[in-house]
Short mmCIF file of C-alpha atoms in Angstrom, two decimals:
data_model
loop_
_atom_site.label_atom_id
_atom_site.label_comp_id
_atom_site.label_asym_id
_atom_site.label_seq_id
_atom_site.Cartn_x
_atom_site.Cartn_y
_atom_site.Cartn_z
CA UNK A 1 6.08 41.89 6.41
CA UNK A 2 3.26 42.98 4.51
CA UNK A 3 2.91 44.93 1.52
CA UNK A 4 -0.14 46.91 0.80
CA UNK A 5 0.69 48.23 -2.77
CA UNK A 6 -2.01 50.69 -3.73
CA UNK A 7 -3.09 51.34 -0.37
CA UNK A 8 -2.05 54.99 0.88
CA UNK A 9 -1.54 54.32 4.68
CA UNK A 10 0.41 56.81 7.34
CA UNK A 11 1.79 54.42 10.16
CA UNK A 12 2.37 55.35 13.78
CA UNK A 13 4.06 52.66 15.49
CA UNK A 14 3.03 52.22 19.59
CA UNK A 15 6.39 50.50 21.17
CA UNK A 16 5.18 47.63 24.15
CA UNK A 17 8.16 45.30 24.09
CA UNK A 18 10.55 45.24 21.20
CA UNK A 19 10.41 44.30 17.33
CA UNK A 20 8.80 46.50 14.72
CA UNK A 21 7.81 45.10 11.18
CA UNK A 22 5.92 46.71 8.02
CA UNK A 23 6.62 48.23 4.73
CA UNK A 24 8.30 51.56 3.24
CA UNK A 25 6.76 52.76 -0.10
CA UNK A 26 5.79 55.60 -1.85
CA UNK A 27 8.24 58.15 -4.03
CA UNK A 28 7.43 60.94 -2.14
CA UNK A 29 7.36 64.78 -2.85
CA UNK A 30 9.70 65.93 -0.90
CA UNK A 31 13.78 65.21 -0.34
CA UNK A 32 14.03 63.59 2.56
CA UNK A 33 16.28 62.68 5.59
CA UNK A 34 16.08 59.31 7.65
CA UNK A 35 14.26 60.80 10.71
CA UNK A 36 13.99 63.18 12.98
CA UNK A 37 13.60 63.21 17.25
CA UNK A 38 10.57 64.79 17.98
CA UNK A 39 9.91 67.02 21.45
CA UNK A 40 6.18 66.41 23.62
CA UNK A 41 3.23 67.85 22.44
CA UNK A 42 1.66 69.46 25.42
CA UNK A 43 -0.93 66.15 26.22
CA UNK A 44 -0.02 62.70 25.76
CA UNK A 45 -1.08 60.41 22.56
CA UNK A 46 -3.17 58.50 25.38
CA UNK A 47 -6.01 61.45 25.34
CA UNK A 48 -6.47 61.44 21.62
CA UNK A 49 -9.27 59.35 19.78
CA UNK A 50 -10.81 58.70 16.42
CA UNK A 51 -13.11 56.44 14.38
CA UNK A 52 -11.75 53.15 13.35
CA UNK A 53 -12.58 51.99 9.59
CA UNK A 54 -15.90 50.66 10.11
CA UNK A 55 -16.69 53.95 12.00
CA UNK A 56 -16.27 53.19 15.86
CA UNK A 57 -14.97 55.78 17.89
CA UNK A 58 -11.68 54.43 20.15
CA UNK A 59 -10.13 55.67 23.01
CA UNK A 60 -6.26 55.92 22.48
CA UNK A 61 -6.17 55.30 26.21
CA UNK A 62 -6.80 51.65 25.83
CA UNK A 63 -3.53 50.80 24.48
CA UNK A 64 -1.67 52.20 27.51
CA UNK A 65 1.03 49.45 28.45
CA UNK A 66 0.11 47.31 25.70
CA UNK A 67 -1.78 45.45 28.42
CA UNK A 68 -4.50 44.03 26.17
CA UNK A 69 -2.06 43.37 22.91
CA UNK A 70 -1.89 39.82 23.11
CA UNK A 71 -5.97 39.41 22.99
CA UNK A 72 -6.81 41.76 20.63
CA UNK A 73 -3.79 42.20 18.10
CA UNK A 74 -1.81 38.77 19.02
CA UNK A 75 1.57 40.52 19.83
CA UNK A 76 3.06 42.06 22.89
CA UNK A 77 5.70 43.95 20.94
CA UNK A 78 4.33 46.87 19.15
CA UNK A 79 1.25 48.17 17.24
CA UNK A 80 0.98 49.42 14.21
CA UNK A 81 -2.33 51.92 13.86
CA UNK A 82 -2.67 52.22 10.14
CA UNK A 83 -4.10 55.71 8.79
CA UNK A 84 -5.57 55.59 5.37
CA UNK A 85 -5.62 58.79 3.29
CA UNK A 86 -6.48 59.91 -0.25
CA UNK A 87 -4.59 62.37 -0.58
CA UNK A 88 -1.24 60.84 -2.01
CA UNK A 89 -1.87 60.51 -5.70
CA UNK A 90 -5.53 59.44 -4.66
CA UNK A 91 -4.44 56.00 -3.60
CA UNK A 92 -7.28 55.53 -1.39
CA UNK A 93 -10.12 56.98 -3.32
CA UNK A 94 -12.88 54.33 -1.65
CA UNK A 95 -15.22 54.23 1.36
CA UNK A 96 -14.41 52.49 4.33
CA UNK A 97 -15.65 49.12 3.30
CA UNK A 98 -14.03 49.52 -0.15
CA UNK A 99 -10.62 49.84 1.44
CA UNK A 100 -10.73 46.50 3.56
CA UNK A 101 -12.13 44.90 0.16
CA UNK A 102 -9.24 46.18 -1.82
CA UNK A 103 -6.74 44.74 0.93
CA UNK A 104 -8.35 41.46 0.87
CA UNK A 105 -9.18 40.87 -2.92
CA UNK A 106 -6.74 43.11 -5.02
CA UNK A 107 -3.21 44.10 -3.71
CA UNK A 108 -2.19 42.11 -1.80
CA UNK A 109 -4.80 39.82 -2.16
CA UNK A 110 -5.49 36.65 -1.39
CA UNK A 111 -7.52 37.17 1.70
CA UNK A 112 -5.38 39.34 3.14
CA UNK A 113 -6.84 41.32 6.82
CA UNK A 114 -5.06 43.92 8.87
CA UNK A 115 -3.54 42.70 11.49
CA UNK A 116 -3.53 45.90 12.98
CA UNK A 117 -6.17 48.55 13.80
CA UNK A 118 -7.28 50.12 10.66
CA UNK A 119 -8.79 53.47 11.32
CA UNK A 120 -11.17 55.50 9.07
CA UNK A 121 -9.51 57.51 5.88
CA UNK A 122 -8.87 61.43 6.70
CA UNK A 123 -6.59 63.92 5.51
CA UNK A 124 -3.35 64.41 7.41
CA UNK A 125 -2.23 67.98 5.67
CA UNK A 126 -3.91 71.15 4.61
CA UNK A 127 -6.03 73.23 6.74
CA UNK A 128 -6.00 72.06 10.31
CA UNK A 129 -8.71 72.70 10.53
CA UNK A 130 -9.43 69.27 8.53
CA UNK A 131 -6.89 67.32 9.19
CA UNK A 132 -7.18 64.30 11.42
CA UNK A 133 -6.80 65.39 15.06
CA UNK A 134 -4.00 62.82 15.36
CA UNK A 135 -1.54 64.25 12.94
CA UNK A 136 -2.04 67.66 14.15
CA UNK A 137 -1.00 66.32 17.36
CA UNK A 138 2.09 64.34 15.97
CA UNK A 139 2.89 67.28 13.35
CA UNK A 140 3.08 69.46 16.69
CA UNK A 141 6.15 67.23 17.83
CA UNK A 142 7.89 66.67 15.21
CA UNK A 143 8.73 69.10 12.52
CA UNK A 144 9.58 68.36 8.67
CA UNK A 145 12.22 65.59 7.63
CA UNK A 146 13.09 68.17 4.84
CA UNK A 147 12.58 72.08 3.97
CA UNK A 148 12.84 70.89 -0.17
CA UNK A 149 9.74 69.79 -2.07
CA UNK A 150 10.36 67.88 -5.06
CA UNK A 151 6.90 67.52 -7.03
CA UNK A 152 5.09 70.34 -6.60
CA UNK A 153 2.56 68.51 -9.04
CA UNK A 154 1.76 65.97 -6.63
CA UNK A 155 0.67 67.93 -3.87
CA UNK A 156 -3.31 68.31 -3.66
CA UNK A 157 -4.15 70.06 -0.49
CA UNK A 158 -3.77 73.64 0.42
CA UNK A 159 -1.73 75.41 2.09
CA UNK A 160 1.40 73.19 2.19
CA UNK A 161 3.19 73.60 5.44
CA UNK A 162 6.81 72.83 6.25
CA UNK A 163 5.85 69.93 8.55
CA UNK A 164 3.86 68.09 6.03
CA UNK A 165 3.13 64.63 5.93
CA UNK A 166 5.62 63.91 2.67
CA UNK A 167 4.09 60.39 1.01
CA UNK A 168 2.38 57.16 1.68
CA UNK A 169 4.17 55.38 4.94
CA UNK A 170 5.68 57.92 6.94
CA UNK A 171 6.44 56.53 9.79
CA UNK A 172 6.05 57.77 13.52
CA UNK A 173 7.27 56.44 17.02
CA UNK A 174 5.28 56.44 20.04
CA UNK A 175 6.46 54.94 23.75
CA UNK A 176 4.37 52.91 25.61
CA UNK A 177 4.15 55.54 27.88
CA UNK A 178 2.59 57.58 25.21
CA UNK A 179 5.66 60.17 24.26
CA UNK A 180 6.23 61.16 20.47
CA UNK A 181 9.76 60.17 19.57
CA UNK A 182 10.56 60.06 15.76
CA UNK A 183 9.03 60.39 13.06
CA UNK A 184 10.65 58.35 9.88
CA UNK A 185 10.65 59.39 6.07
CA UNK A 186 8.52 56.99 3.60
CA UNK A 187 12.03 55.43 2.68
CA UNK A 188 12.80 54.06 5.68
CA UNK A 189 13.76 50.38 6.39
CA UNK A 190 10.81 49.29 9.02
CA UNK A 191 14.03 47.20 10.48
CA UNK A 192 16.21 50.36 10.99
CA UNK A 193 13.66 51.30 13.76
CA UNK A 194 14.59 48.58 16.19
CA UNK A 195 17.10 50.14 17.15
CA UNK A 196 15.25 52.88 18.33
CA UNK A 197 12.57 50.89 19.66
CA UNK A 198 15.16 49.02 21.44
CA UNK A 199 16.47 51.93 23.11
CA UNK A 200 12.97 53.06 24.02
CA UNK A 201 12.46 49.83 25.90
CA UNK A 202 16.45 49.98 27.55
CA UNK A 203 15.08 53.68 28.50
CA UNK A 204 11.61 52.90 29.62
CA UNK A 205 10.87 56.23 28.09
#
């Protein structure tokens, strides 16, 4: 399990096989529900791309089927693409480099890497206009896990929409054949998703 304490991550979760690990932090702004089911956005999470941390563009497209899991990220099971952002509380205030080094040195330490693909830090709310292409796309599928907001003085981006990303470590579900399925509130249990994952794999969805 890992447990990136001052690290303000959004996770989206690619099912190949079957288990699902992480973390669930954050105190969030809003009131929140478990999770919602999501409908399609009109293309599939295969045709979207962006920079990785150390600022190489990828091709979502190469982690259709999972095919190449076991070379590149050692599992066959799942993915985690890990999304930081600054604008939670400012939890991820560094550059690219300055991230990784904070993983490795500070919290958690002790040489810690990602395991995972660690892509470069964007904004996921406010104006779409500059907001990470990939959470507009997800945001499209799946609306908000609440209609309250709780701290109004923790929001830092304009205008605040409905669907907003609510705090470090939302969570959302992908199949391996590249359909949106749920998206989780910051307080879920990274083990009450196997469930779902397991009926993503019994569906071949």
């Amino acid at each position: 399990m890992y447990r990136i304490y001052s690290m303000s991550l959004v996770w989206i979760v690619l099912v190949c096989s079957l288990m699902i690990a992480g973390y669930n932090g954050g105190v969030g702004v809003y009131a929140q529900q478990t999770n919602i089911t999501c409908t399609q956005p009109s293309t599939s999470f295969y045709s979207l791309s962006y920079q990785l941390i150390n600022g190489t563009t990828i091709n979502f497209d190469q982690f259709k089927g999972c095919n190449d899991l076991v070379e590149k990220f050692g599992t066959t099971e799942f993915v985690i693409l890990g999304f930081p952002c600054a604008q939670f509380m400012n939890q991820s205030p560094g550059s690219g480099d300055e991230i990784l080094l904070t993983l490795k040195y500070i919290r958690p330490g002790n040489g810690f890497q990602p395991a995972f693909p660690m892509f470069a830090k964007s904004n996921v709310n406010g104006d779409p206009s500059t907001v990470n292409p990939v959470f507009n796309w997800l945001k499209s599928g799946c609306g908000p896990i609440t209609q309250t907001i709780l701290e109004t003085s923790l929001i830092s981006w304009t205008p605040v929409m409905t669907n907003d990303i609510t705090w470090n470590f939302e969570k959302f579900l992908v199949s391996k054949t590249g359909q949106l399925y749920k998206r989780y509130s910051p307080q879920t249990l990274p083990e009450l998703l196997a469930e779902d994952i397991y009926n993503l794999i019994d569906a071949d969805y």
